[in-house]
Structures are given as structure tokens and as C-alpha cells.
PDB file of C-alpha atoms and ligand atoms in Angstrom:
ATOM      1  CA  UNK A   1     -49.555  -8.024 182.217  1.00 90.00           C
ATOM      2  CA  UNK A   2     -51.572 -10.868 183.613  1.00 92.00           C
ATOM      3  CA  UNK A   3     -51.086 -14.123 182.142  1.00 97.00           C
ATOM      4  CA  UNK A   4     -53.545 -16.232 180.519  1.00 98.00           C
ATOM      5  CA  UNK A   5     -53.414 -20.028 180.590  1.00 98.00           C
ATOM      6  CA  UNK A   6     -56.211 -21.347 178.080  1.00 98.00           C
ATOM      7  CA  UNK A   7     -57.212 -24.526 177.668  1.00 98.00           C
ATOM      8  CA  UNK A   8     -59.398 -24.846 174.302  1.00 98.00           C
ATOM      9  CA  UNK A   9     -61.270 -28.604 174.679  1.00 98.00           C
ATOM     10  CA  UNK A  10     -62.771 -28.385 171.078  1.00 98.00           C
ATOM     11  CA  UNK A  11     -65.509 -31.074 170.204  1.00 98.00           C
ATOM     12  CA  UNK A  12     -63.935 -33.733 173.463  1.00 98.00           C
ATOM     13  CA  UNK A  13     -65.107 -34.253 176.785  1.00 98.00           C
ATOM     14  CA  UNK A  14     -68.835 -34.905 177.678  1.00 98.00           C
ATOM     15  CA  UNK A  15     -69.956 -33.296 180.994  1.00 98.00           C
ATOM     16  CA  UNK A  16     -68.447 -35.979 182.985  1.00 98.00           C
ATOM     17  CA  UNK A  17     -65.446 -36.016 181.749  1.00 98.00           C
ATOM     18  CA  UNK A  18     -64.898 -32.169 181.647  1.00 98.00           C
ATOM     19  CA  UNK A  19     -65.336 -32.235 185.347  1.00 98.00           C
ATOM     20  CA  UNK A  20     -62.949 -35.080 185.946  1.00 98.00           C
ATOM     21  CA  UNK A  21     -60.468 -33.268 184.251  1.00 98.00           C
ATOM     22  CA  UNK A  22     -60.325 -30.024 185.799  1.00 98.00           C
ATOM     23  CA  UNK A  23     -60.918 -31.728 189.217  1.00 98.00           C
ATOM     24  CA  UNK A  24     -57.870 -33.353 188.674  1.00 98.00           C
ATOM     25  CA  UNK A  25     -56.170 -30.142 187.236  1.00 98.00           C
ATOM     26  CA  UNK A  26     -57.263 -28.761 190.562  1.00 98.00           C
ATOM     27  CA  UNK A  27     -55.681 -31.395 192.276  1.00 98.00           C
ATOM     28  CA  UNK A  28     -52.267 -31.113 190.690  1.00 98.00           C
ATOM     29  CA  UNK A  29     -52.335 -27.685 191.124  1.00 98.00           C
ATOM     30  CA  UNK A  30     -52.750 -27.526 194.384  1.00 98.00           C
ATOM     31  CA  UNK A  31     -56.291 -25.994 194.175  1.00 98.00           C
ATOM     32  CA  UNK A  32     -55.136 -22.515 192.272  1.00 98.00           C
ATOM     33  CA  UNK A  33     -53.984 -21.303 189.156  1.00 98.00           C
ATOM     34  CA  UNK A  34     -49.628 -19.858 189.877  1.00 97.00           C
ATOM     35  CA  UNK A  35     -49.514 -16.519 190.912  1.00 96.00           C
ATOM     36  CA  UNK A  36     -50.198 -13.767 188.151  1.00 95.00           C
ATOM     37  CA  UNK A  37     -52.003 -16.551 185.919  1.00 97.00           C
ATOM     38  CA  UNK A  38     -55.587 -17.235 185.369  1.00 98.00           C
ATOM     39  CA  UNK A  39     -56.389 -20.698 183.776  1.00 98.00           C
ATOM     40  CA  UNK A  40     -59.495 -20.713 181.139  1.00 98.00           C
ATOM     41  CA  UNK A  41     -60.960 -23.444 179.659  1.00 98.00           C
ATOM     42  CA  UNK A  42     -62.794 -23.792 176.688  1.00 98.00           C
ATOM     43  CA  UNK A  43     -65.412 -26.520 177.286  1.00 98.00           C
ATOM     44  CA  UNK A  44     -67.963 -27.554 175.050  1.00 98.00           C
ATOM     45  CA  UNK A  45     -71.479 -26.182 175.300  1.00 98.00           C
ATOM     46  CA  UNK A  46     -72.966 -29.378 176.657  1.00 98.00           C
ATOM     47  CA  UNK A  47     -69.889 -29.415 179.572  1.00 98.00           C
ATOM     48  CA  UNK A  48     -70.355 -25.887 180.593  1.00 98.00           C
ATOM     49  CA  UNK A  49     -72.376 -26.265 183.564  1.00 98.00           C
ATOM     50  CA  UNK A  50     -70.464 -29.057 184.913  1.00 98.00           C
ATOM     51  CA  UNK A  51     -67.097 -27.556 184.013  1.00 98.00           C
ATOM     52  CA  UNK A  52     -68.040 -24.308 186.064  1.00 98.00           C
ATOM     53  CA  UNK A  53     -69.349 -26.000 189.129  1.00 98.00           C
ATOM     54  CA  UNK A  54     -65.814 -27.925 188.913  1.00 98.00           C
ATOM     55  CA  UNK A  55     -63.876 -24.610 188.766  1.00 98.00           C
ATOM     56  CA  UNK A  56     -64.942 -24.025 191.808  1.00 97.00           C
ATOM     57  CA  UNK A  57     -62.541 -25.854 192.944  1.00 97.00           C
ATOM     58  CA  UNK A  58     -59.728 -24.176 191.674  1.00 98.00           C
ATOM     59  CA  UNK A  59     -58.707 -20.231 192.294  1.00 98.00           C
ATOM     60  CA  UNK A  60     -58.046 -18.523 189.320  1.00 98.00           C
ATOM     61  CA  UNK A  61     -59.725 -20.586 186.810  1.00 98.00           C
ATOM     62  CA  UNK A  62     -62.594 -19.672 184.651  1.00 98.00           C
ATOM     63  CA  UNK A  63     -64.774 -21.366 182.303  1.00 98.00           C
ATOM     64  CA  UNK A  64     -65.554 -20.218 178.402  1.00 98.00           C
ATOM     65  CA  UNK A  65     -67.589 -21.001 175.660  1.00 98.00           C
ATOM     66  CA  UNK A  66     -66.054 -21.749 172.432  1.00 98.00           C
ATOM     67  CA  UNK A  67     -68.762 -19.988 170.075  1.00 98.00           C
ATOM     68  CA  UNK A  68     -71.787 -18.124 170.390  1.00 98.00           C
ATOM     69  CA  UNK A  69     -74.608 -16.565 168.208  1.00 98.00           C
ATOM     70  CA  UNK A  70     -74.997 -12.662 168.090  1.00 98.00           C
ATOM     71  CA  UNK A  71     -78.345 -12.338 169.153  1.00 98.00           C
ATOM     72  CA  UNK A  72     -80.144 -11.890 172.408  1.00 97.00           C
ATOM     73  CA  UNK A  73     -82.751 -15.223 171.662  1.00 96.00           C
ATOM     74  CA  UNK A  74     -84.610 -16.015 168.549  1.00 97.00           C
ATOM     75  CA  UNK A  75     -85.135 -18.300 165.607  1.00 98.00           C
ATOM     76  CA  UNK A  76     -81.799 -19.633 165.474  1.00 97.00           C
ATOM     77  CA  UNK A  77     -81.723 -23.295 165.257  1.00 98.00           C
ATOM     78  CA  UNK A  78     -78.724 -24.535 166.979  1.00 96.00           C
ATOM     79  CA  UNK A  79     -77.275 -21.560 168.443  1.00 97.00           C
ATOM     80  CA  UNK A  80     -76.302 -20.290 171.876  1.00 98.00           C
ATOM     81  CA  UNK A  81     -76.892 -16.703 173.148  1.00 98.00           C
ATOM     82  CA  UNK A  82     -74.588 -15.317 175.667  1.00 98.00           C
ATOM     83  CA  UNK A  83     -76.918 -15.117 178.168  1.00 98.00           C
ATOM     84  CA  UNK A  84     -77.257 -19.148 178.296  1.00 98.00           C
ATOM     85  CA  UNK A  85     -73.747 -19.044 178.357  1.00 98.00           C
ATOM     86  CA  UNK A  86     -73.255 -16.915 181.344  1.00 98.00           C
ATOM     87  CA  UNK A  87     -76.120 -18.496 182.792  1.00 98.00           C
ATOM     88  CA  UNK A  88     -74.340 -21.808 182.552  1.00 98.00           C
ATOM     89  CA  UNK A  89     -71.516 -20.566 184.865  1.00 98.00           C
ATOM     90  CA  UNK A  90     -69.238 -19.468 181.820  1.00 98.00           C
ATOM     91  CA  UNK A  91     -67.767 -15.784 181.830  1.00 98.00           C
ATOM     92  CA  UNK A  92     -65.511 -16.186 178.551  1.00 98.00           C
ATOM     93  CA  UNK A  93     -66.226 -17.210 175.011  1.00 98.00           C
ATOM     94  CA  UNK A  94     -64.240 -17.806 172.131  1.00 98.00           C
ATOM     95  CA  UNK A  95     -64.644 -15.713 168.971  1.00 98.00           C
ATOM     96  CA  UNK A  96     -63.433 -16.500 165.520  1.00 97.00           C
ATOM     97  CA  UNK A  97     -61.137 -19.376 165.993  1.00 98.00           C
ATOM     98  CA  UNK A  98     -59.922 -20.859 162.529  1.00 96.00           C
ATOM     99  CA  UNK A  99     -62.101 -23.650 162.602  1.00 96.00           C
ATOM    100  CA  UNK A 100     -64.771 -21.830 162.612  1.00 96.00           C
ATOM    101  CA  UNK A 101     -63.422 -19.610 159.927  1.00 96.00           C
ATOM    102  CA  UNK A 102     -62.539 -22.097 157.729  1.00 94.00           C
ATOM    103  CA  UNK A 103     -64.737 -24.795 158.034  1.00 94.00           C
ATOM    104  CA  UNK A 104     -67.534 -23.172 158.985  1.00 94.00           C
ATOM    105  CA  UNK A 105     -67.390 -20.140 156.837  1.00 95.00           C
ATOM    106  CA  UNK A 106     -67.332 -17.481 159.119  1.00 96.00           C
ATOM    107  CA  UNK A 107     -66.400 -14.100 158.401  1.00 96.00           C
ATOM    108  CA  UNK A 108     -64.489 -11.187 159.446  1.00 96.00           C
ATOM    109  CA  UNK A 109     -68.116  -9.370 159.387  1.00 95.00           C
ATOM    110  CA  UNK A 110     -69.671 -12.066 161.190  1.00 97.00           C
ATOM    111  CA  UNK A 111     -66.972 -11.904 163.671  1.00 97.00           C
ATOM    112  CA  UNK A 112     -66.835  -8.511 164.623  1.00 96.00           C
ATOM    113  CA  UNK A 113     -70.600  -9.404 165.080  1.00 97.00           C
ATOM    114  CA  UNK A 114     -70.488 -12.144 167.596  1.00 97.00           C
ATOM    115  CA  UNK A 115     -67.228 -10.021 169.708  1.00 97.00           C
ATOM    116  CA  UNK A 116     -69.356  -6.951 169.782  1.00 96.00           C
ATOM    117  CA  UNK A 117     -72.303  -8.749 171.226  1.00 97.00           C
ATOM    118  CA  UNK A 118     -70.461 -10.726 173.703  1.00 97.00           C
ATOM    119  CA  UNK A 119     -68.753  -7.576 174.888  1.00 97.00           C
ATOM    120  CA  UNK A 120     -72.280  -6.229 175.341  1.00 96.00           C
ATOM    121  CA  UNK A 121     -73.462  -8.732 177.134  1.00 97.00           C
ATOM    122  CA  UNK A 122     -70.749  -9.240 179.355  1.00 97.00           C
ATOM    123  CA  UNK A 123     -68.805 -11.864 178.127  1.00 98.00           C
ATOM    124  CA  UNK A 124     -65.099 -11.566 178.521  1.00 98.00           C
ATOM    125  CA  UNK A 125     -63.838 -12.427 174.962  1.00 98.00           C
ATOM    126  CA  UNK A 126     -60.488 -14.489 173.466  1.00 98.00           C
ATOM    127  CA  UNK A 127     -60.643 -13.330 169.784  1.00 98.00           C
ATOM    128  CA  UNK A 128     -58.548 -16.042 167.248  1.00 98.00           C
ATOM    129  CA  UNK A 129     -56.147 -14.586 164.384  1.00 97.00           C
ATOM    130  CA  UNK A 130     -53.735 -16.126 162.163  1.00 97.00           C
ATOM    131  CA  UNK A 131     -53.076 -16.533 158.230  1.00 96.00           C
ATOM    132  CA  UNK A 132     -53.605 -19.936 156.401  1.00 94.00           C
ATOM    133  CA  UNK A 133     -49.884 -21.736 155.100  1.00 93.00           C
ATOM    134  CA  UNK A 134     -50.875 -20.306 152.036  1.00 94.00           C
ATOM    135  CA  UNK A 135     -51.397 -17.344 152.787  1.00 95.00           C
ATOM    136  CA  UNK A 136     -47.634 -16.820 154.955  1.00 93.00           C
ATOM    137  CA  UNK A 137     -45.961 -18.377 151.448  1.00 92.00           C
ATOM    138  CA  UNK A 138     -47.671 -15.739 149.523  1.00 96.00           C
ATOM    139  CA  UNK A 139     -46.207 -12.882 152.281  1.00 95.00           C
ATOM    140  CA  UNK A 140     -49.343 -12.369 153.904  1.00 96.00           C
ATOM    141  CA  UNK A 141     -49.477 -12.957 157.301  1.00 95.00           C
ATOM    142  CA  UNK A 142     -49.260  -8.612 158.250  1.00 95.00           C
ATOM    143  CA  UNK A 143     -51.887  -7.957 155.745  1.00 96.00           C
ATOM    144  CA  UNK A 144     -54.132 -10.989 157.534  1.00 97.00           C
ATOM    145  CA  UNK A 145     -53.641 -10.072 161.032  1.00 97.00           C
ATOM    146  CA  UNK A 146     -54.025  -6.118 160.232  1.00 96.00           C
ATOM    147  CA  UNK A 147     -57.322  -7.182 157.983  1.00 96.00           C
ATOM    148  CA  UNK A 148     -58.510  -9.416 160.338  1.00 97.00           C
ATOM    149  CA  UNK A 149     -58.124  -7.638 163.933  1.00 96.00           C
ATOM    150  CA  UNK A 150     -59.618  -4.414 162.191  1.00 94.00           C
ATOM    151  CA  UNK A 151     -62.430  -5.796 161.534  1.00 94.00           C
ATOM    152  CA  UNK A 152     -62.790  -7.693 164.409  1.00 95.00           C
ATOM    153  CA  UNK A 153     -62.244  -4.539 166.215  1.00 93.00           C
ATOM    154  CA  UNK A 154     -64.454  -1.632 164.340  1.00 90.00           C
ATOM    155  CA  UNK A 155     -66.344   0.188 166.761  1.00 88.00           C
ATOM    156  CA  UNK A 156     -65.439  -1.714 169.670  1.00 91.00           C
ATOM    157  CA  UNK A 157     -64.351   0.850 172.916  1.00 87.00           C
ATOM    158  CA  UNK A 158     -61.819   1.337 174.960  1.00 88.00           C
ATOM    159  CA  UNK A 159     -63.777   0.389 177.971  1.00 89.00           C
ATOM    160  CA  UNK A 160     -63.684  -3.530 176.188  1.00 91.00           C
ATOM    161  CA  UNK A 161     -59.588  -3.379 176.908  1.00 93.00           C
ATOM    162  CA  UNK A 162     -59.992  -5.570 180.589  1.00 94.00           C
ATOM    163  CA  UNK A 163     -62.526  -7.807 178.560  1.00 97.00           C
ATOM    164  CA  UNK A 164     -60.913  -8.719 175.776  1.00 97.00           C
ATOM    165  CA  UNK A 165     -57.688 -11.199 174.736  1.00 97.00           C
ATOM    166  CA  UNK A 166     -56.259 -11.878 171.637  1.00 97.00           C
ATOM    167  CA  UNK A 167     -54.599 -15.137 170.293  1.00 98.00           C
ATOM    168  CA  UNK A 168     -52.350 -15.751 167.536  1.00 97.00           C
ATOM    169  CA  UNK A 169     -52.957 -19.122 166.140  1.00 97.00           C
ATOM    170  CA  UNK A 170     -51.090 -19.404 162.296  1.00 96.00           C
ATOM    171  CA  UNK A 171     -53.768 -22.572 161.161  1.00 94.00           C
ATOM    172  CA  UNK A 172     -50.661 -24.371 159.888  1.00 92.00           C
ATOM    173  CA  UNK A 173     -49.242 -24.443 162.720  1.00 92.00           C
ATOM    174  CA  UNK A 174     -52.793 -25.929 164.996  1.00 89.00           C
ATOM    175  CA  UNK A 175     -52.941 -29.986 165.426  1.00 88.00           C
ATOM    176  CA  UNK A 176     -50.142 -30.728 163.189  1.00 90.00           C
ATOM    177  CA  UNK A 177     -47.896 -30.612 165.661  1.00 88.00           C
ATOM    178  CA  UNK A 178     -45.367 -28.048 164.453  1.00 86.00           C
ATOM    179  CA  UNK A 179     -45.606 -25.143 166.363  1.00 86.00           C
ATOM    180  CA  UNK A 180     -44.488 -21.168 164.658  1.00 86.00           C
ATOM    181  CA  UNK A 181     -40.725 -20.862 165.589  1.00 93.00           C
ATOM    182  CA  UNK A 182     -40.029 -18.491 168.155  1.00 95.00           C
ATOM    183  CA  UNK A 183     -39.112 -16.036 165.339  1.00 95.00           C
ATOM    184  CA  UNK A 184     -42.555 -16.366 163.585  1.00 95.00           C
ATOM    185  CA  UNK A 185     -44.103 -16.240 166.998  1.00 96.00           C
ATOM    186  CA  UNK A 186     -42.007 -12.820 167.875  1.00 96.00           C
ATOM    187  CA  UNK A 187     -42.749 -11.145 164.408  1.00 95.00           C
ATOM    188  CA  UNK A 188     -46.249 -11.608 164.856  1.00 96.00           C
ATOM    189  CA  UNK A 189     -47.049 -10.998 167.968  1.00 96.00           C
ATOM    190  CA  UNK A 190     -45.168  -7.251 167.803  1.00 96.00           C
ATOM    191  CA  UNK A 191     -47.524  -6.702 164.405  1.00 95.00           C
ATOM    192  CA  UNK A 192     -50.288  -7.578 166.755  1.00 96.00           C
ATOM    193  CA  UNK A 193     -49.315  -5.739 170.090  1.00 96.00           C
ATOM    194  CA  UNK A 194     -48.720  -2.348 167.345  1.00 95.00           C
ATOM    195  CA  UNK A 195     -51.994  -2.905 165.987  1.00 94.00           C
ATOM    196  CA  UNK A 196     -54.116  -3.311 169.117  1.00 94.00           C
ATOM    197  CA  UNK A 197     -51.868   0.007 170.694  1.00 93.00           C
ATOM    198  CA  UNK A 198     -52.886   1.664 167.357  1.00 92.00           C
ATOM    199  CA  UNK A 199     -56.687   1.041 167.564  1.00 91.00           C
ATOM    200  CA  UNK A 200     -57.186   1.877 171.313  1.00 91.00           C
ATOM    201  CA  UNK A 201     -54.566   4.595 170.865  1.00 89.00           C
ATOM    202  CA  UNK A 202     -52.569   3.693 174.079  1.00 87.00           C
ATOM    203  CA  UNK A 203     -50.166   1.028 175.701  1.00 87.00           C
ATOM    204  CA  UNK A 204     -51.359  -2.390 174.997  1.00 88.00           C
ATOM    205  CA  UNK A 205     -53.427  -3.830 177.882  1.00 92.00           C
ATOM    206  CA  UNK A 206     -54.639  -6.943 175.783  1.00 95.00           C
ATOM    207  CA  UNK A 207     -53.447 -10.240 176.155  1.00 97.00           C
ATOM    208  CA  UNK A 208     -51.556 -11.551 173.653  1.00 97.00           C
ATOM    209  CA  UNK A 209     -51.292 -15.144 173.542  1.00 98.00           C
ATOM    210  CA  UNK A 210     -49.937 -17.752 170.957  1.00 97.00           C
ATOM    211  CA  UNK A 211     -51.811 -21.130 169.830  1.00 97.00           C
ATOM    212  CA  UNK A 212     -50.932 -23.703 167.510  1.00 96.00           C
ATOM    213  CA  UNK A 213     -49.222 -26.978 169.089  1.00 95.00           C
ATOM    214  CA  UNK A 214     -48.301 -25.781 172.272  1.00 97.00           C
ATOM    215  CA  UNK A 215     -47.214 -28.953 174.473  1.00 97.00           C
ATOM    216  CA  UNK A 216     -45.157 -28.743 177.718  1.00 98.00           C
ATOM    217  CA  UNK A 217     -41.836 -29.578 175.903  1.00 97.00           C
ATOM    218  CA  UNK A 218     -41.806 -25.782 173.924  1.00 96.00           C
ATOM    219  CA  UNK A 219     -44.208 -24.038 176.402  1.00 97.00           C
ATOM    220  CA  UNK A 220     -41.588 -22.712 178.210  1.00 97.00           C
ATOM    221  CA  UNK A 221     -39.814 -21.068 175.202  1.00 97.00           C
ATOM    222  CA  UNK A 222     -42.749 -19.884 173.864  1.00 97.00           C
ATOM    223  CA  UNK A 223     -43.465 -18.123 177.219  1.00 97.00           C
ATOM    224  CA  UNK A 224     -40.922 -16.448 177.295  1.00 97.00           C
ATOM    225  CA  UNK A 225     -41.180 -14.176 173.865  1.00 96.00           C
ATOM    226  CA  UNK A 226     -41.944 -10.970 174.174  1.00 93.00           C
ATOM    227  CA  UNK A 227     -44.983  -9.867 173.891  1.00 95.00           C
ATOM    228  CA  UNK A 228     -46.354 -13.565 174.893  1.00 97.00           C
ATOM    229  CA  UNK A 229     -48.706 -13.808 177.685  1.00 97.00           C
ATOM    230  CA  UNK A 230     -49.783 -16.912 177.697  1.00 98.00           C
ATOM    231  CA  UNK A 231     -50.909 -20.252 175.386  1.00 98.00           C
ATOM    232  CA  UNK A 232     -54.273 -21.302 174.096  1.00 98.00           C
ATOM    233  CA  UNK A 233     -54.144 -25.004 174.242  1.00 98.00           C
ATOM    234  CA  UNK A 234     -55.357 -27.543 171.720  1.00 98.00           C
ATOM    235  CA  UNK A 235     -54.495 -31.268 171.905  1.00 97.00           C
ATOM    236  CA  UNK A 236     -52.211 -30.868 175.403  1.00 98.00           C
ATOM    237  CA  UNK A 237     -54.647 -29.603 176.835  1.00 98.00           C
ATOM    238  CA  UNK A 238     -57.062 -32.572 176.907  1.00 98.00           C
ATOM    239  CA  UNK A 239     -55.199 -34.303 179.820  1.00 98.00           C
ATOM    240  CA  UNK A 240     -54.699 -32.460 183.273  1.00 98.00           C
ATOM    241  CA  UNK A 241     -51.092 -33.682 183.663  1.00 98.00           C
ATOM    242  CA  UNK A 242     -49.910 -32.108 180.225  1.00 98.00           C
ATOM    243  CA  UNK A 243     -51.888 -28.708 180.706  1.00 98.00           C
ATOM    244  CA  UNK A 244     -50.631 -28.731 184.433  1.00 98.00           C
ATOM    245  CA  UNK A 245     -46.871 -28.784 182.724  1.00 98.00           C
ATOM    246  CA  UNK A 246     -47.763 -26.044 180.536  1.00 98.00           C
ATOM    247  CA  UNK A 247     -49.599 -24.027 182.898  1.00 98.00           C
ATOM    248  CA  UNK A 248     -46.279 -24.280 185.369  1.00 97.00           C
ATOM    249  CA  UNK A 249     -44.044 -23.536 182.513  1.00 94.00           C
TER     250      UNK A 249
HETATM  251  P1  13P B   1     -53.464 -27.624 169.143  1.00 69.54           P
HETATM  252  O1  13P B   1     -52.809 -27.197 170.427  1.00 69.54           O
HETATM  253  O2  13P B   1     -54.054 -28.985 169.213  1.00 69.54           O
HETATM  254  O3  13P B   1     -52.545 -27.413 167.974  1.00 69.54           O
HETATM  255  O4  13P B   1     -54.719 -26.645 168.923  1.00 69.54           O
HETATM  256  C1  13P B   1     -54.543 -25.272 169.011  1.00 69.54           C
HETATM  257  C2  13P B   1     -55.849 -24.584 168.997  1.00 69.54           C
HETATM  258  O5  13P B   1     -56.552 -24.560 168.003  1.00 69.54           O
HETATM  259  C3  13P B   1     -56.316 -23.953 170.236  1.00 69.54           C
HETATM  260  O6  13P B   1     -57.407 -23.126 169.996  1.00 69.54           O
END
């Protein structure tokens, strides 16, 4: 299984200061990603075109989008179709990422929606699970994941498998600093790795990766769970030293 890197920049970074970064990422890396990894980062809309002309200068690395709009162009004020992404220089987007979830209101529906379309239009997509605190205490978090990659998932082939990637981020667990225990992280991740094996009815080729205050002082551990292949990367990711310790894990 390939491993995925991912670097999710949220609403930090203008243009500027996205290329900076993964020039300097570049730097420390020696110009590519460690063999069997690819590095992705999740730059804001108004960074994309810088951040991809950056990655240039580093093997391995990609650029995403963190959202998108399910339509080809239209009256949507605000939105961004995947074409402008790609066109931008990004080949991945994010889909369905707690914050968007919860305070944005998205939807399972909605979801399914935007991962669909991207799929269509040749985006390579990272979709975002995970149950709310509440949620876990009330013994939850198989009925979320199952409710929420099923629906994510209706109707959407095999032939997506080398397109798609799935992260576990549990929201309690993303910018508070306390990351899942490797238990939680294990537990979850088999659920997950069973469920995508059950949809597309054959060993799991997806991704799996874990989110939710990764930093380089647990990376390691957490990289080493089964069924882990990789981290997507909140708060450490924002400086190239930090995500270079992760990334080299
Ligand atoms: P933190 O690493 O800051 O907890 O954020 C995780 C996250 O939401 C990545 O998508």
C-alpha cells in the first residue's frame, strides 16, 4: 500500500506563504517525498496556483483543494468547480472534512454529491470520517463510520479505488491536541478497512489514513498501526520542519 503524507493547511497561508513553505519542505527533503510516500497538501483555494508551481520542486508531492462545489459552472456564488481546481495545478480535493460537516452543515447527501463529481471529473479524492465526542460516549462511532462511508460511497465504482483515500479524523480528537490512542485508532481503522473491502467487494486498495493531532512526537506510533497508511495533518503541518518530521517518521 502506498503511503500518503497529507498536509491539510485549512484557512492559513496566503499564496506567498504557501510557496515558501513547501519550497522549504522541498529543501529539507532533499527535493522528494521518501520512497513509497507521496506528500499532499491541502492549500487554500487562493494558494493553489502558487502551491502547484512550488511542487514542482519536489517529487512525489501533489497539491489538493480542500472543498469544492458539485457542479460543472453555474450560479453558485462562492463556489469552486473542479475544473478551476485542476486548472489551478491541483489533482486532489478534500471531501467532507468535519468542519465542513459541522460548521458548515454539510451532509452525508451532499457529500456523496461533491465525491461523485470530483471522481467524474478527475479529481483524486481524500474523503473525511469520524464521530463527534458525543457521539463515541453514546457507543457510536461503528454506526457513524458505517452511516457515513455508505453514503459517501453509494454508487461510486470500482474503477474510483486508485482515486480515492479515506481519513479517519474522530472531531474530538482535531486541534485539541489529544490525538485517538493507538487502540481507538486500531479499532477504527479495521471497521473502516472491512467496510471499504465490503462495498468494492475485494481487498482494500484505499488508503486509510488517521487525522486528529498528529505532530512528529506520536507520528511514528501512529504509523505504525495496522491498517494506517499515512496522516492528514492539521496544525503540524503549517511549518515545513514539523511536517518534514512527520513525513520521515
Ligand atoms: P490537527 O492536526 O490540527 O488536529 O487537524 C487535523 C485535521 O483536521 C486535518 O484535516
Amino acid at each position: 500500500m502506498r503511503r500518503l503524507m497529507a498536509a491539510n493547511w485549512k484557512m492559513y497561508k496566503t499564496s506567498e506563504e504557501a510557496a515558501a513553505t513547501i519550497e522549504h519542505l522541498s529543501k529539507l527533503l532533499g527535493g522528494s517525498a521518501p520512497a513509497g510516500s507521496e506528500i499532499l497538501v491541502f492549500a487554500p483555494f487562493t494558494a493553489l496556483e502558487a502551491a502547484a508551481a512550488a511542487m514542482r520542486s519536489l517529487q512525489g508531492g501533489y497539491i489538493g483543494a480542500q472543498n469544492m462545489y458539485p457542479a460543472e459552472n453555474g450560479a453558485f456564488t462562492g463556489e469552486i468547480s473542479p475544473d478551476m481546481i485542476r486548472a489551478a495545478g491541483a489533482s486532489w480535493v478534500l471531501v467532507g472534512h468535519s468542519e465542513r460537516r459541522h460548521l458548515l452543515g454539510e451532509n452525508d447527501e451532499f457529500i456523496g454529491n461533491k465525491l461523485r463529481f470530483a471522481l467524474e471529473k478527475g479529481l483524486d479524492v481524500m474523503l473525511c470520517v469520524g464521530e463527534t465526542l458525543q457521539e463515541r460516549e453514546n457507543g457510536e462511532v461503528s454506526a457513524v463510520l458505517e452511516r457515513q462511508l455508505s453514503r459517501a460511497l453509494t454508487e461510486v465504482p470500482e474503477t474510483a479505488i486508485a482515486h480515492l483515500a479515506v481519513a479517519y479524523e474522530p472531531v474530538w480528537a482535531i486541534g485539541t491536541g489529544r490525538s485517538a490512542g493507538p487502540e481507538d485508532i486500531m479499532k477504527a481503522h479495521t471497521l473502516a478497512a472491512n467496510l471499504l473491502e465490503k462495498h468494492f467487494g475485494r481487498v482494500r486498495e484505499v488508503p486509510l489514513l488517521y487525522g486528529g493531532s498528529v505532530k512528529p512526537e506520536n507520528a511514528a506510533t501512529i504509523l505504525a498501526l495496522d491498517n494506517v497508511d499515512g496522516v492528514l495533518v492539521g496544525g503540524a503541518s503549517l511549518q515545513a520542519e514539523s511536517f518534514t518530521k512527520i513525513v520521515t517518521a
